[in-house]
PDB file of C-alpha atoms and ligand atoms in Angstrom:
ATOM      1  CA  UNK A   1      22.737  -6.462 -27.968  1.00 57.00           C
ATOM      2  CA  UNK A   2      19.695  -8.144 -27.200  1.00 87.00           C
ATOM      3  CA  UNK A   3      18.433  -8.161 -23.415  1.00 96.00           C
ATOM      4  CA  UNK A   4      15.432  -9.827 -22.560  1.00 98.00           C
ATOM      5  CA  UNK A   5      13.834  -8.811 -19.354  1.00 98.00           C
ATOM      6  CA  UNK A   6      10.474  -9.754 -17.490  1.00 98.00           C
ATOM      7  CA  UNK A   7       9.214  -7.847 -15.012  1.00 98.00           C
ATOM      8  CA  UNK A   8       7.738 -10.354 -12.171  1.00 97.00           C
ATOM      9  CA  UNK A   9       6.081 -10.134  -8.779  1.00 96.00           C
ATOM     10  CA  UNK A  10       3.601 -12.692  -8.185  1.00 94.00           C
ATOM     11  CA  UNK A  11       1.702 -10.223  -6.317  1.00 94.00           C
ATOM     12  CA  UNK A  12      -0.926  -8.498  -7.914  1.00 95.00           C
ATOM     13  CA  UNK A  13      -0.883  -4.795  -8.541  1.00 94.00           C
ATOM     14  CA  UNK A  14       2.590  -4.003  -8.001  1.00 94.00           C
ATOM     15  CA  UNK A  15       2.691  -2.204 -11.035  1.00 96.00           C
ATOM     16  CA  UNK A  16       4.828  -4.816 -13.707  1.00 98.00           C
ATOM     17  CA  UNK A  17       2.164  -3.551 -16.610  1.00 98.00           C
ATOM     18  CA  UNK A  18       2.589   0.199 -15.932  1.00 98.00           C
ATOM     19  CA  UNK A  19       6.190  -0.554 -15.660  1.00 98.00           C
ATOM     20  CA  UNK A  20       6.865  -2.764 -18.617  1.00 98.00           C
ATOM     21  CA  UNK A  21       5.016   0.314 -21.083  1.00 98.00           C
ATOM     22  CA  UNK A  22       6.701   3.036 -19.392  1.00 98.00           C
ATOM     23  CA  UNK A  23      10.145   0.970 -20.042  1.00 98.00           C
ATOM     24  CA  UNK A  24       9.285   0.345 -23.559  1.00 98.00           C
ATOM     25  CA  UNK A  25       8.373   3.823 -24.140  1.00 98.00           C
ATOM     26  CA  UNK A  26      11.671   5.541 -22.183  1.00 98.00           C
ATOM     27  CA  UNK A  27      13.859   2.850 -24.754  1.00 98.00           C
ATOM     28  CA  UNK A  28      11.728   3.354 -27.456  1.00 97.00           C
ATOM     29  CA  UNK A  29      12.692   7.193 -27.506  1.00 97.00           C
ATOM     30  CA  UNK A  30      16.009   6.190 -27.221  1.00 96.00           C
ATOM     31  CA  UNK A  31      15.813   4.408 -30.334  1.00 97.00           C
ATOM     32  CA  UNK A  32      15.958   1.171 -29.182  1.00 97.00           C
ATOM     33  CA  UNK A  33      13.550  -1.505 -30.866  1.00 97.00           C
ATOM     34  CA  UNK A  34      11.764  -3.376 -28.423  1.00 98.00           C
ATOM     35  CA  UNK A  35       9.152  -6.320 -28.492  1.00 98.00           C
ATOM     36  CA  UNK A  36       6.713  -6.727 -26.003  1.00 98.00           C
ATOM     37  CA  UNK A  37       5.248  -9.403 -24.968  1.00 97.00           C
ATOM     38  CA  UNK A  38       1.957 -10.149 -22.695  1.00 97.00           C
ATOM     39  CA  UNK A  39       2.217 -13.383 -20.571  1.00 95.00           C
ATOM     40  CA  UNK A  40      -1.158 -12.505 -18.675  1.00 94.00           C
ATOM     41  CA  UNK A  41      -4.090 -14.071 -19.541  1.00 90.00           C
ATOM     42  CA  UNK A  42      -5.904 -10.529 -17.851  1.00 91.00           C
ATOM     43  CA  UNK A  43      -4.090  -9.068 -21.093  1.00 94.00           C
ATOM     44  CA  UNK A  44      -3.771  -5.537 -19.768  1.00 96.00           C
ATOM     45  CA  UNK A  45      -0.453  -5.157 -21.582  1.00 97.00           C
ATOM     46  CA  UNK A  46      -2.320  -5.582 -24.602  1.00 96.00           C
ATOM     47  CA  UNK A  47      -5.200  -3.573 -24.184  1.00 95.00           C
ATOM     48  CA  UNK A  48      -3.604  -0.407 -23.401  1.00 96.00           C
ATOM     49  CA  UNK A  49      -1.111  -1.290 -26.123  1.00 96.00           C
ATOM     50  CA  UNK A  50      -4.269  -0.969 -28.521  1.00 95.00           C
ATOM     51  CA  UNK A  51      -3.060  -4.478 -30.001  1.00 93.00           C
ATOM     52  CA  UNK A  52      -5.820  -6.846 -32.051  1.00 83.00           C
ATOM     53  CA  UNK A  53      -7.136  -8.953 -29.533  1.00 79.00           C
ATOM     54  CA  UNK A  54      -8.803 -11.133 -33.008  1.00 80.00           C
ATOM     55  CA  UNK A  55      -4.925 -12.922 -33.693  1.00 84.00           C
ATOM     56  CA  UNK A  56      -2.965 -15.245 -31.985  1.00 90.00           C
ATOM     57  CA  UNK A  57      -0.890 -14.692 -28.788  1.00 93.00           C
ATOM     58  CA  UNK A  58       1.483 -15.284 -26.526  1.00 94.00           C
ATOM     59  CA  UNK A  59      -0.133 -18.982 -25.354  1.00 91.00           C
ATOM     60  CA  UNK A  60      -0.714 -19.960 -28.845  1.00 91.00           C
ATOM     61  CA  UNK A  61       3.339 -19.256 -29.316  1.00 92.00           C
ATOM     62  CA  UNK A  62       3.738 -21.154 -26.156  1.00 91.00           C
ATOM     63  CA  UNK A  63       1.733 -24.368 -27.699  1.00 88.00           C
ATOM     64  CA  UNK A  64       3.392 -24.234 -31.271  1.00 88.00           C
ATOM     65  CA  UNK A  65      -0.246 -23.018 -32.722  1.00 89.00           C
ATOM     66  CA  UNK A  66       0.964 -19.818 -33.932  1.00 90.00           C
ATOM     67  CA  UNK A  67       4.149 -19.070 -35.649  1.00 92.00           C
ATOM     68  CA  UNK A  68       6.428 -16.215 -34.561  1.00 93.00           C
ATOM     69  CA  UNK A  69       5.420 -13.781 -37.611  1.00 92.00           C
ATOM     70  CA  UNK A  70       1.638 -14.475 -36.978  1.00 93.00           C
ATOM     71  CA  UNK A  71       1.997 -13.583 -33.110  1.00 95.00           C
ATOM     72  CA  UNK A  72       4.044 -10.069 -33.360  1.00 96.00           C
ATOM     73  CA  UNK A  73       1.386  -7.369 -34.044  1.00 95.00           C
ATOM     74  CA  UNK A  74       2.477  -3.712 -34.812  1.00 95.00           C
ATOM     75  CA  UNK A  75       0.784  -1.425 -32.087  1.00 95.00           C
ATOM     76  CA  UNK A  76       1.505   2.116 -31.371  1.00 93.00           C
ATOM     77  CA  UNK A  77       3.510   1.113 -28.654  1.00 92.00           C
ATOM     78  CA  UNK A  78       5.593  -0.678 -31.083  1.00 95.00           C
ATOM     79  CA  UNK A  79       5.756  -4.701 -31.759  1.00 97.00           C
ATOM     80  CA  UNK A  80       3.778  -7.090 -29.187  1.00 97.00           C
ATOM     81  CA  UNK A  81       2.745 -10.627 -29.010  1.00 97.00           C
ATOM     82  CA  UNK A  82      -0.649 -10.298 -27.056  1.00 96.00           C
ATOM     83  CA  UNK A  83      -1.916 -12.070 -24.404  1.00 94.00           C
ATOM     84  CA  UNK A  84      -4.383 -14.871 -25.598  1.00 87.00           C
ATOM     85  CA  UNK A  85      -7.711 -14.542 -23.676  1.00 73.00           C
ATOM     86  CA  UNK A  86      -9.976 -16.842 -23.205  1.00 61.00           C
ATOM     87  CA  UNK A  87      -7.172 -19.667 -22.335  1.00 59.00           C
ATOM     88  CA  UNK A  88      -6.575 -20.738 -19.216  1.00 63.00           C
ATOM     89  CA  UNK A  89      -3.018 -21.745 -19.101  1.00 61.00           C
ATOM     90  CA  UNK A  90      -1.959 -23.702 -15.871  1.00 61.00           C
ATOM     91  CA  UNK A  91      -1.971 -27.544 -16.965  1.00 63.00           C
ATOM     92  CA  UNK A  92      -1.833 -26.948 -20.509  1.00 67.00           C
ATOM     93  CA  UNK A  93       1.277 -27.252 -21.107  1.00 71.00           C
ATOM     94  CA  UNK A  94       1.766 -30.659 -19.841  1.00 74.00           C
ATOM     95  CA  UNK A  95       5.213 -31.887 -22.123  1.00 79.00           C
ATOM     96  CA  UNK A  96       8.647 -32.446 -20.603  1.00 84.00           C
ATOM     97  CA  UNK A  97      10.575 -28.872 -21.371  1.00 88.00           C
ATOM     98  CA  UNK A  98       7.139 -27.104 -21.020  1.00 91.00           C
ATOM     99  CA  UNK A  99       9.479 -24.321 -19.048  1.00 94.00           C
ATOM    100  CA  UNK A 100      11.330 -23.613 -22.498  1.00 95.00           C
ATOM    101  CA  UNK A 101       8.317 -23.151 -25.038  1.00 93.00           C
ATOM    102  CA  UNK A 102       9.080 -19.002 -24.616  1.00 95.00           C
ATOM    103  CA  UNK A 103      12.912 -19.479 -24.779  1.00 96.00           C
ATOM    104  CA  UNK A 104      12.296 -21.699 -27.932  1.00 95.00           C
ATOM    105  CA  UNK A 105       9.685 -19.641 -30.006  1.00 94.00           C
ATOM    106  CA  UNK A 106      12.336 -16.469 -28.918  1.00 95.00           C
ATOM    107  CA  UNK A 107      15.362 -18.052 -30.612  1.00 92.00           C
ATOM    108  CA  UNK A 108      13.682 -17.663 -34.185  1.00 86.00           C
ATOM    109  CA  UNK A 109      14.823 -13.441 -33.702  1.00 91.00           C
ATOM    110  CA  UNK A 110      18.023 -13.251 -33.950  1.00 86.00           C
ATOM    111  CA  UNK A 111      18.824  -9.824 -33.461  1.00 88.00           C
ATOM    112  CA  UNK A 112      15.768  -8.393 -34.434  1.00 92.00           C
ATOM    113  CA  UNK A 113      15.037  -6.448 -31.634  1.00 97.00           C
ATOM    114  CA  UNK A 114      17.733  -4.337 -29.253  1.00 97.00           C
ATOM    115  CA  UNK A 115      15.096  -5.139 -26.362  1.00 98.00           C
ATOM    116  CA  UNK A 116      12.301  -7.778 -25.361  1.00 98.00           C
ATOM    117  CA  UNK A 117      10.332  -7.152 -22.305  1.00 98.00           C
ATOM    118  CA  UNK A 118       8.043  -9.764 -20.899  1.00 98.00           C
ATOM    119  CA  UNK A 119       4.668  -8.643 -18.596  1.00 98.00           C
ATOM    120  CA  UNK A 120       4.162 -11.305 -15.962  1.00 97.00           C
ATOM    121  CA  UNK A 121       1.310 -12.131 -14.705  1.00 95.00           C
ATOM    122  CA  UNK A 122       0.293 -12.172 -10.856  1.00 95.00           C
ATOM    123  CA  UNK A 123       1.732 -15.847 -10.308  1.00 92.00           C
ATOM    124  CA  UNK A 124       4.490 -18.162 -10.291  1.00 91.00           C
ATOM    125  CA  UNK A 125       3.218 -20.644 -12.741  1.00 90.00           C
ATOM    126  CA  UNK A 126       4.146 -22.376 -16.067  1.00 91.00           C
ATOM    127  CA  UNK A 127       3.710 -18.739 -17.643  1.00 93.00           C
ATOM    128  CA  UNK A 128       6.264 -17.203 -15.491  1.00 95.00           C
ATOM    129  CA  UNK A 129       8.943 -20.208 -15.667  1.00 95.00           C
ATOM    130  CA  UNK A 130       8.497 -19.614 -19.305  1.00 96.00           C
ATOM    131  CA  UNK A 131       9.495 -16.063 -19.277  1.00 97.00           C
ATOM    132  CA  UNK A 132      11.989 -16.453 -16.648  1.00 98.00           C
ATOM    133  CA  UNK A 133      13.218 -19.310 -18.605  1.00 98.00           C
ATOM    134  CA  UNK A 134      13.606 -17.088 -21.814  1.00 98.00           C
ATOM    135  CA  UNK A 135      15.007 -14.016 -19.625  1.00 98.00           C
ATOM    136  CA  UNK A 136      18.685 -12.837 -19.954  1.00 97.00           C
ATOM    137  CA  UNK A 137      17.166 -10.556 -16.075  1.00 98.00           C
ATOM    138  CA  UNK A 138      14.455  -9.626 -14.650  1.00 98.00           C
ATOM    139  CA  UNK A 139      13.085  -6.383 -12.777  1.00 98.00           C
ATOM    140  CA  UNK A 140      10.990  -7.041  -9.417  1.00 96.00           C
ATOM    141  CA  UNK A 141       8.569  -3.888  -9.476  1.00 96.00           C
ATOM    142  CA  UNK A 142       7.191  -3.605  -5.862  1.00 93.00           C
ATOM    143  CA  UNK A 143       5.211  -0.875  -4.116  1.00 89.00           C
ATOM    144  CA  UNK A 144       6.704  -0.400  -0.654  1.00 80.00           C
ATOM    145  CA  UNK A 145       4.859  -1.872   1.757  1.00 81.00           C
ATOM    146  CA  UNK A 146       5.593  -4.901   3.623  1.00 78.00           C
ATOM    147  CA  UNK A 147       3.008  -7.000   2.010  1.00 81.00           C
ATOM    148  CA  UNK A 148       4.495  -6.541  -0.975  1.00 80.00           C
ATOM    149  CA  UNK A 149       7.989  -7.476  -0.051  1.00 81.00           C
ATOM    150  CA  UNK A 150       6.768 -10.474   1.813  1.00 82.00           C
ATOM    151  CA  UNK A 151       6.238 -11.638  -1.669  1.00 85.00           C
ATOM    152  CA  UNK A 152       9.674 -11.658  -2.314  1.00 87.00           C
ATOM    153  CA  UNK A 153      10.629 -14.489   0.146  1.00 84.00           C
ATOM    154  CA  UNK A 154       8.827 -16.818  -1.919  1.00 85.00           C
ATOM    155  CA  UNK A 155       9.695 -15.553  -5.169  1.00 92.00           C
ATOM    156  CA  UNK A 156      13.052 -15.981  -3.738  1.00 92.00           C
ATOM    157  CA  UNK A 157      12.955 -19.786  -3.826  1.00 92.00           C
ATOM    158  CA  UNK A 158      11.442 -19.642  -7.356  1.00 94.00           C
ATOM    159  CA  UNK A 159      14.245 -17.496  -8.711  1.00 95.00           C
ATOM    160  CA  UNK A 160      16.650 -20.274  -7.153  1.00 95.00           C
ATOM    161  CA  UNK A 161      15.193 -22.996  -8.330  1.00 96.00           C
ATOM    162  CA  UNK A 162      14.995 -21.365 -12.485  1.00 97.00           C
ATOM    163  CA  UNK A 163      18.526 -20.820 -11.633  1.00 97.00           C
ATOM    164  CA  UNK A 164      19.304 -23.777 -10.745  1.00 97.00           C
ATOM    165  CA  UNK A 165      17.211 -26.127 -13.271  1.00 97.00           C
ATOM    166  CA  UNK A 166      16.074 -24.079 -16.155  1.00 97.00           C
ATOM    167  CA  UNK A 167      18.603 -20.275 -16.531  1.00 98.00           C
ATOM    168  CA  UNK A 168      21.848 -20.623 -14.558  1.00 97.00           C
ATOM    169  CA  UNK A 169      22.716 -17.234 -15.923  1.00 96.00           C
ATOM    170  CA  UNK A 170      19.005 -15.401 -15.503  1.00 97.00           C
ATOM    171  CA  UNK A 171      20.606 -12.058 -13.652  1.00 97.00           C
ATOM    172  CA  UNK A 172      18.362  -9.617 -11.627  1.00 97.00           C
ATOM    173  CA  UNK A 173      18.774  -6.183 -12.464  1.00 97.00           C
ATOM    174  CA  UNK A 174      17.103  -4.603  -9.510  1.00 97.00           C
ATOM    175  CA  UNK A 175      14.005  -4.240  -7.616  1.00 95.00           C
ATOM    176  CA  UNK A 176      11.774  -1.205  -8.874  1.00 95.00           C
ATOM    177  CA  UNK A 177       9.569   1.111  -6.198  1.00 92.00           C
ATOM    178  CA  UNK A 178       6.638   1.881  -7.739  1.00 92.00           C
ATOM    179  CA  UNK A 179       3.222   3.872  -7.397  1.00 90.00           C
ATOM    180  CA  UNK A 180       5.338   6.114  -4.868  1.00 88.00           C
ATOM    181  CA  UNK A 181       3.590   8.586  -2.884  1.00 83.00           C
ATOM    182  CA  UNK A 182       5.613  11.471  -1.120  1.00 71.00           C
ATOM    183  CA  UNK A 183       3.045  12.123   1.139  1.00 68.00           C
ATOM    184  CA  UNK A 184       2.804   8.864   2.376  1.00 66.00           C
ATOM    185  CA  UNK A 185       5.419   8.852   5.207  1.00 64.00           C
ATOM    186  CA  UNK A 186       7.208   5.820   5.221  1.00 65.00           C
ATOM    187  CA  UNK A 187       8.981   4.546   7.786  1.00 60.00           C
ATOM    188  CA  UNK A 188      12.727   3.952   8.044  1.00 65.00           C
ATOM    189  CA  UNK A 189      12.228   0.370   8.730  1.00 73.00           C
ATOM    190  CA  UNK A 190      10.434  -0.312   5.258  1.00 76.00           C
ATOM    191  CA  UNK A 191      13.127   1.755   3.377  1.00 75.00           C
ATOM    192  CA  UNK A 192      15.997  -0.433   5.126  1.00 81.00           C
ATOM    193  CA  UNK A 193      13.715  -3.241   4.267  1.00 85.00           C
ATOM    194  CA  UNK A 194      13.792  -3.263   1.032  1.00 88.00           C
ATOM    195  CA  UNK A 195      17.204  -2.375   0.760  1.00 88.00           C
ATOM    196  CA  UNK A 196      17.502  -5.541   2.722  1.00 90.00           C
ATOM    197  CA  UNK A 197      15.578  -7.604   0.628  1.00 90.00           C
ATOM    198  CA  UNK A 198      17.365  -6.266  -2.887  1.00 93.00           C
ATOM    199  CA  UNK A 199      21.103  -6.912  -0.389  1.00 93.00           C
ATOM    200  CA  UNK A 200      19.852 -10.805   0.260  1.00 91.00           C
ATOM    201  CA  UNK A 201      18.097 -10.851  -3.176  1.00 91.00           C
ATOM    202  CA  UNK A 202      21.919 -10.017  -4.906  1.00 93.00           C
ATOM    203  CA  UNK A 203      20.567  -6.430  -6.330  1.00 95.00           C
ATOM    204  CA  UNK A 204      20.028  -3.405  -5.784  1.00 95.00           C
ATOM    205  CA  UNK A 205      16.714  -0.922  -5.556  1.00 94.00           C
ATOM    206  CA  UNK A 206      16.748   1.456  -8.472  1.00 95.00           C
ATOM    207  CA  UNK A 207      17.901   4.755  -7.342  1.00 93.00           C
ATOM    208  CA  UNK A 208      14.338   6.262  -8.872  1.00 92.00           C
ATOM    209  CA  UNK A 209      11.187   5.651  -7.530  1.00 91.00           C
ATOM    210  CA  UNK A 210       8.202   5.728 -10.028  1.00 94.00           C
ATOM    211  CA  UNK A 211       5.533   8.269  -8.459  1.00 92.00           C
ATOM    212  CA  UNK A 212       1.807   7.604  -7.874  1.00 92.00           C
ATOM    213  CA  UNK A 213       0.632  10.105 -10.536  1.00 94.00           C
ATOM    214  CA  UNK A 214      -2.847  10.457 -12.383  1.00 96.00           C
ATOM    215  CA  UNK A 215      -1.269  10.888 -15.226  1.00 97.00           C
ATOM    216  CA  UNK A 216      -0.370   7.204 -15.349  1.00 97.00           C
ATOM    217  CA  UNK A 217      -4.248   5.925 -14.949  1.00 97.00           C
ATOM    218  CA  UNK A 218      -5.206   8.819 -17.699  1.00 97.00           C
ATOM    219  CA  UNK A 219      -2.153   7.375 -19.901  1.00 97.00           C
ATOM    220  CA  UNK A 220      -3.665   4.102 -20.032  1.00 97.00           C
ATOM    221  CA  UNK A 221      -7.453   4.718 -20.381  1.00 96.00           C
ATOM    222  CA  UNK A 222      -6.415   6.507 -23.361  1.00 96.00           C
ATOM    223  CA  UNK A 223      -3.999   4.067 -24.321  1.00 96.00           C
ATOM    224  CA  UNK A 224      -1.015   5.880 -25.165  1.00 96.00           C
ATOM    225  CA  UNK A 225       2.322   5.888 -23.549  1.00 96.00           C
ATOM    226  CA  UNK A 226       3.080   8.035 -20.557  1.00 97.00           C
ATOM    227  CA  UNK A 227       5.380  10.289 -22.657  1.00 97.00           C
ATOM    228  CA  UNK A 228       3.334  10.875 -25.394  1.00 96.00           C
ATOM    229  CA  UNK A 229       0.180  11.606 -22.696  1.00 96.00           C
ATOM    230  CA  UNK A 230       1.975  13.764 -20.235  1.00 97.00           C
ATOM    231  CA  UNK A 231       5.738  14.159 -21.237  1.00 97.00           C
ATOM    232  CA  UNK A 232       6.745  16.674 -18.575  1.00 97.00           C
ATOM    233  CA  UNK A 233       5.121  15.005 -15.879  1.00 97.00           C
ATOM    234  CA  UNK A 234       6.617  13.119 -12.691  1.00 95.00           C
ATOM    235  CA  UNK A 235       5.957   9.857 -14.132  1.00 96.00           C
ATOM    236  CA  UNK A 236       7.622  10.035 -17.671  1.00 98.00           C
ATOM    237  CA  UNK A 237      10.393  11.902 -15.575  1.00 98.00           C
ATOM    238  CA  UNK A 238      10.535   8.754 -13.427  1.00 98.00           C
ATOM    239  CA  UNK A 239      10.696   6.525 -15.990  1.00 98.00           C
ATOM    240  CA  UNK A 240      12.848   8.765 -18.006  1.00 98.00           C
ATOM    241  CA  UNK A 241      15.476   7.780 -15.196  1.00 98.00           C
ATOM    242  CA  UNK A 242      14.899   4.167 -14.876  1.00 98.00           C
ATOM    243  CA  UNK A 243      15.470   3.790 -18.233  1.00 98.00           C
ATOM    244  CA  UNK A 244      18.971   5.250 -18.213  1.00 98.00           C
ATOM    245  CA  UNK A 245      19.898   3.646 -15.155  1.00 98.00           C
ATOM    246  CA  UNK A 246      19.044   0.509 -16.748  1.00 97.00           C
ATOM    247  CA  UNK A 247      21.038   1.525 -19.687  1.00 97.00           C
ATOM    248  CA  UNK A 248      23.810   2.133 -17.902  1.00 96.00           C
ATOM    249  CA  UNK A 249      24.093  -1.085 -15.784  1.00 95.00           C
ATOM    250  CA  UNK A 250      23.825  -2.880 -18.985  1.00 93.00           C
ATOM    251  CA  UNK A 251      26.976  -1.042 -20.320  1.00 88.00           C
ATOM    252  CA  UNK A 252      24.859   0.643 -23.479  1.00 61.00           C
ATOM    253  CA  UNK A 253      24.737   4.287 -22.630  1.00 46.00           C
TER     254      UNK A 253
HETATM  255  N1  ATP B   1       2.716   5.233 -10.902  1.00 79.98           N
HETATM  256  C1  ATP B   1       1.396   4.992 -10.870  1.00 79.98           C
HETATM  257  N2  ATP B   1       0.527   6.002 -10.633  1.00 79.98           N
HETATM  258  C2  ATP B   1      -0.815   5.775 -10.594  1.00 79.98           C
HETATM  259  N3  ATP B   1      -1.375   4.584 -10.789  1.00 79.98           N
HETATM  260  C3  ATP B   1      -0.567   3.532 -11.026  1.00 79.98           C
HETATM  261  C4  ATP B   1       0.859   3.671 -11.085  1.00 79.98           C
HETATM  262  N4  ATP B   1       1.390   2.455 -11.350  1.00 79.98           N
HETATM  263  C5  ATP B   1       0.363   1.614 -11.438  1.00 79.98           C
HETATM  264  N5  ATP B   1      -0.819   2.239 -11.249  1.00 79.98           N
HETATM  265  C6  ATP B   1      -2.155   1.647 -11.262  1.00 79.98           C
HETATM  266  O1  ATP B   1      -2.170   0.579 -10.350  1.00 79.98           O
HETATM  267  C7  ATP B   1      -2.892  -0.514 -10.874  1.00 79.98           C
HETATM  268  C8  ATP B   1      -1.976  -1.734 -10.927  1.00 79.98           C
HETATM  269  O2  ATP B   1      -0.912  -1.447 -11.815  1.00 79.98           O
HETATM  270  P1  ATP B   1      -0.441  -2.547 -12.871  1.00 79.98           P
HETATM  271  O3  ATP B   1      -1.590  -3.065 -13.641  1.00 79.98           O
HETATM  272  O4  ATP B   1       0.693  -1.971 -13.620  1.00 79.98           O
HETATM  273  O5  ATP B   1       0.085  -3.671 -11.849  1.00 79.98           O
HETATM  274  P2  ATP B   1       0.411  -5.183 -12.164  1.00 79.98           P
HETATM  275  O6  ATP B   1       1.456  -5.614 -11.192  1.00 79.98           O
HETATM  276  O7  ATP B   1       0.703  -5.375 -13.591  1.00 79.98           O
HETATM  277  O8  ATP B   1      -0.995  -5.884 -11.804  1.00 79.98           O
HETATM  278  P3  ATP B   1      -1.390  -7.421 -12.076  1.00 79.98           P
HETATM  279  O9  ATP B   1      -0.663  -8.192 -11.034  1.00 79.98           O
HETATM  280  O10 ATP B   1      -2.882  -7.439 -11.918  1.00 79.98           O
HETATM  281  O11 ATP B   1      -0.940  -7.746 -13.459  1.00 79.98           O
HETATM  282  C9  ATP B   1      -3.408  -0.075 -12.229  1.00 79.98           C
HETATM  283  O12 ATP B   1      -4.723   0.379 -12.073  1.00 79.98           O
HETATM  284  C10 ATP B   1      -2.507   1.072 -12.620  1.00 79.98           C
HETATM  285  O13 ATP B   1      -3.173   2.010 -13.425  1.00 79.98           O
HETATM  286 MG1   MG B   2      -0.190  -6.654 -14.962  1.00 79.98          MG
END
């Protein structure tokens, strides 16, 4: 099996980054060999991945400057291709079948990996066609408030129009609520909102929320993995869940 998923929101903050490493680490201890790969030029994947900022990246992939072998660094969060600082994407990639530069480089795998998840940046440029061209899904992490799901309209029309032109079969395997807060009361209307939004979107909301939890902030200054940092708190149980409920949509456990 070999799923590749990005986790996209063009709106900042949502948590895709803090998703994407918790992911990686809940499939990780599953056994499950994963790749990661940083599409943001703010590279935050790759800093609290600990990965060598001095090689090539994901953009140099993307421009045939860097092979596949030179671009996959070993971290202790396992392999990554690292966001390439420094270059400003938008307009460089300027060829007819710019959109499939990711899918392309990704082919050279074969079965490599079990898992490949793909950190989005805050945007719905050439970047993010790329890795929603590559994608076999993709997770929406949103925090819930209607701000953030007014994003979704939008992203709405993007995710038609990749479907339409670029990945007919790109499937969305759910919309993720993240930096949760209990005490925050939220109202009916947002909960029935989003449910709303995941109904018109074609998915569904995960059934676990990730929680707003120190532990994730401490995680990555240190820049280790949630369940290595804190493994019996809220947050690796959170993501703990996600992980299996992913699983088990996608038939593997
Ligand atoms: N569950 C959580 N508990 C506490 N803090 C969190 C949680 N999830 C995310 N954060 C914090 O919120 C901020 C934004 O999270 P993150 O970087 O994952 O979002 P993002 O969508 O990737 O942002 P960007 O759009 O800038 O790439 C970070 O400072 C992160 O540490
Ligand atoms: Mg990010």
């Amino acid at each position: 099996m070999k799923e590749i998923i990005a986790f996209i929101n063009q709106k900042g903050g949502v948590g895709k980054t803090t998703s994407v490493a918790g992911v990686a680490a809940g499939l990780q201890r599953k056994g499950f060999k994963t790749l990661l790969i940083d599409m943001d030029p703010q590279g935050n994947l790759s800093y609290i991945s600990q990965a060598d900022s001095s090689r090539p990246g994901s953009l140099e992939l993307l421009l045939r400057k860097s092979s596949l072998g030179d671009a996959i660094r070993q971290t202790p969060q396992g392999d990554l291709i690292a966001a390439s600082q420094g270059l400003a994407a938008e307009g460089i990639l300027s060829d007819t079948g710019k959109e499939y530069r990711l899918r392309e480089a990704l082919e050279g795998l074969g079965d490599t990996y079990d898992f490949i998840l793909i950190d989005c940046p805050p945007s719905l440029g050439i970047l993010a066609i790329n890795a929603l061209t590559a994608a076999t899904g993709i997770v929406i992490p949103v925090q819930a408030d209607v701000l953030s799901l007014q994003a979704l309209g939008q992203f709405s029309r993007t995710l038609e129009a990749v479907r339409r032109y670029t990945n007919q079969g790109l499937k969305l395997y759910g919309i993720l609520l993240t930096r949760y807060s209990s005490r925050t009361v939220l109202s009916q209307e947002v909960f029935q909102m989003i449910e709303a939004t995941a109904g018109q979107l074609g998915t569904k909301v995960f059934k676990t929320p990730i929680r707003e939890a120190i532990v994730v902030k401490e995680a990555q200054a240190a820049r280790t993995d949630i369940f290595t940092h804190a493994p019996k708190s809220n947050a690796a149980q959170d993501f703990e869940s996600v992980t299996a409920e992913l699983l088990k949509d996608l038939g593997s456990k």
